[in-house]
Short mmCIF file of C-alpha atoms in Angstrom, two decimals:
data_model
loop_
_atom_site.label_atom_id
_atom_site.label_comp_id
_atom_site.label_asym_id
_atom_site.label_seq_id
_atom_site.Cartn_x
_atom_site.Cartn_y
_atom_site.Cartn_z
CA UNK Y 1 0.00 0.00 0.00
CA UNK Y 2 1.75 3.56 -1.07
CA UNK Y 3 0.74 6.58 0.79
CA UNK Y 4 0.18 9.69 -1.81
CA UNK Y 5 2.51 11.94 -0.94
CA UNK Y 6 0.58 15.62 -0.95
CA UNK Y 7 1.83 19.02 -1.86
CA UNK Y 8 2.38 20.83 1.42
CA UNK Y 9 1.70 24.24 -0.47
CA UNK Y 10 -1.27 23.01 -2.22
CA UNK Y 11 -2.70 21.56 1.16
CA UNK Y 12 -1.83 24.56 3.01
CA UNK Y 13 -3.26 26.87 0.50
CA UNK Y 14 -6.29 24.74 0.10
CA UNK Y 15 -6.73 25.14 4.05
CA UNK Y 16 -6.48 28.72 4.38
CA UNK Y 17 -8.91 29.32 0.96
CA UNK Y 18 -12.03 27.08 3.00
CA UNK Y 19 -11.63 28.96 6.75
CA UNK Y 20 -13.76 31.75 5.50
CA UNK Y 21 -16.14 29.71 4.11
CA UNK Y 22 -15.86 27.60 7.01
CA UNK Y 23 -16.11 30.25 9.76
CA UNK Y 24 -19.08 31.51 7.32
CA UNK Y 25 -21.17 28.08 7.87
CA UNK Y 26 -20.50 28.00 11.36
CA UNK Y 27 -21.60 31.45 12.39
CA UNK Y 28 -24.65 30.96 10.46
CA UNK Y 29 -25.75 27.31 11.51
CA UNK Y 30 -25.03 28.82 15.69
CA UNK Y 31 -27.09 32.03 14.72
CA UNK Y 32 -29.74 30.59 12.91
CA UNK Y 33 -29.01 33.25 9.89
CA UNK Y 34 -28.94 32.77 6.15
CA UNK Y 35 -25.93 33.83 4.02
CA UNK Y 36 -27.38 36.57 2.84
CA UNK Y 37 -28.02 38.27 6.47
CA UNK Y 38 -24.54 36.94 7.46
CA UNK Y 39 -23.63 39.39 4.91
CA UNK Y 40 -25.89 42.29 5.88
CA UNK Y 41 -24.92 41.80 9.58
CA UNK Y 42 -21.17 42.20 8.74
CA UNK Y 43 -21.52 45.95 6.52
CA UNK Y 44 -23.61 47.23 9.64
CA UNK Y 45 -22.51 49.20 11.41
CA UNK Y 46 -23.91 50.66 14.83
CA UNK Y 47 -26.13 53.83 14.82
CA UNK Y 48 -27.56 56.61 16.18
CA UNK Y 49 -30.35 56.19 18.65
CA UNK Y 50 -33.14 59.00 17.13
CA UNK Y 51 -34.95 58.41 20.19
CA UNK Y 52 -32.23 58.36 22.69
CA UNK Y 53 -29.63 61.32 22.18
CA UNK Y 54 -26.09 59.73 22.90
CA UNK Y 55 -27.33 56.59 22.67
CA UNK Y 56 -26.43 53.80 20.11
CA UNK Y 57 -28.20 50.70 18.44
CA UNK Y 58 -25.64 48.07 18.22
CA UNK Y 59 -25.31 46.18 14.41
CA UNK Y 60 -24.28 43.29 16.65
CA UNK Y 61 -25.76 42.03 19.99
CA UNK Y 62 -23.44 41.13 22.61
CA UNK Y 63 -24.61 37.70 22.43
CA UNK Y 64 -24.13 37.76 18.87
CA UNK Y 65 -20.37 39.31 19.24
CA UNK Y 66 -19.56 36.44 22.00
CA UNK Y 67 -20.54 33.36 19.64
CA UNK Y 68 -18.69 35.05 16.85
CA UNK Y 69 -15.38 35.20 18.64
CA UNK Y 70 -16.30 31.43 20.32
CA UNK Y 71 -16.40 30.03 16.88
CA UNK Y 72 -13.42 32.45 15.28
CA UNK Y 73 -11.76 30.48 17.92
CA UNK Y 74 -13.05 27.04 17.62
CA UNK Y 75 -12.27 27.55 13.55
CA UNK Y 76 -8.24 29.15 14.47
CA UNK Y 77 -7.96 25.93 16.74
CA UNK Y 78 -9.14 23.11 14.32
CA UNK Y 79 -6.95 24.92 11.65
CA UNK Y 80 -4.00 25.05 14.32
CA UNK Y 81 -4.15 21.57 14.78
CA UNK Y 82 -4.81 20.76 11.18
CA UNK Y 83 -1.33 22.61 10.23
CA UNK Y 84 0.58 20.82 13.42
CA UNK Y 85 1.65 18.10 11.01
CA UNK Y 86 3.67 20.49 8.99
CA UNK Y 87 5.69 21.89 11.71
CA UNK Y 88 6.39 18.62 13.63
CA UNK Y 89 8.97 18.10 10.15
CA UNK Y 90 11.26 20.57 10.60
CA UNK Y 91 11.11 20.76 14.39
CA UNK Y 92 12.49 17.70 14.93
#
């Protein structure tokens, strides 16, 4: 039985080119929103309270800010570990 070898630069580039996609699919499936609000939610930006001088209405809920940064993590971690392969050969 032969093991393929794999093109470390194709792998790695092939990695990096899915996380956004990835992180994408996540935040949607844990927020319960479709692609095309994940898109609307990140151009918002926060505005003006007209009924509350000073005040601001958030484009993101705290909630909403918290599970983004969980998964940013969860996705940086699994990607982390994914790439661990490549360093253990030339830190040996």
């Amino acid at each position: 039985m032969s093991k393929e070898t794999v093109n470390m630069l194709l792998d790695i580039h092939e990695r990096f080119s899915t996380l956004s996609t990835s992180f994408r699919e996540k935040v949607c499936e844990e927020c319960s929103w479709s692609i095309p609000t994940f898109y609307r939610k990140m151009r918002g930006r926060d505005k003006p309270n007209p009924h509350e001088k000073g005040k601001t209405i958030p484009a993101l809920s705290n909630a909403e800010k918290q599970k983004i940064i969980q998964l940013m993590e969860e996705v940086y971690l699994t990607t982390g570990i994914y790439m661990e392969k490549y360093r253990k050969l030339f830190t040996k």
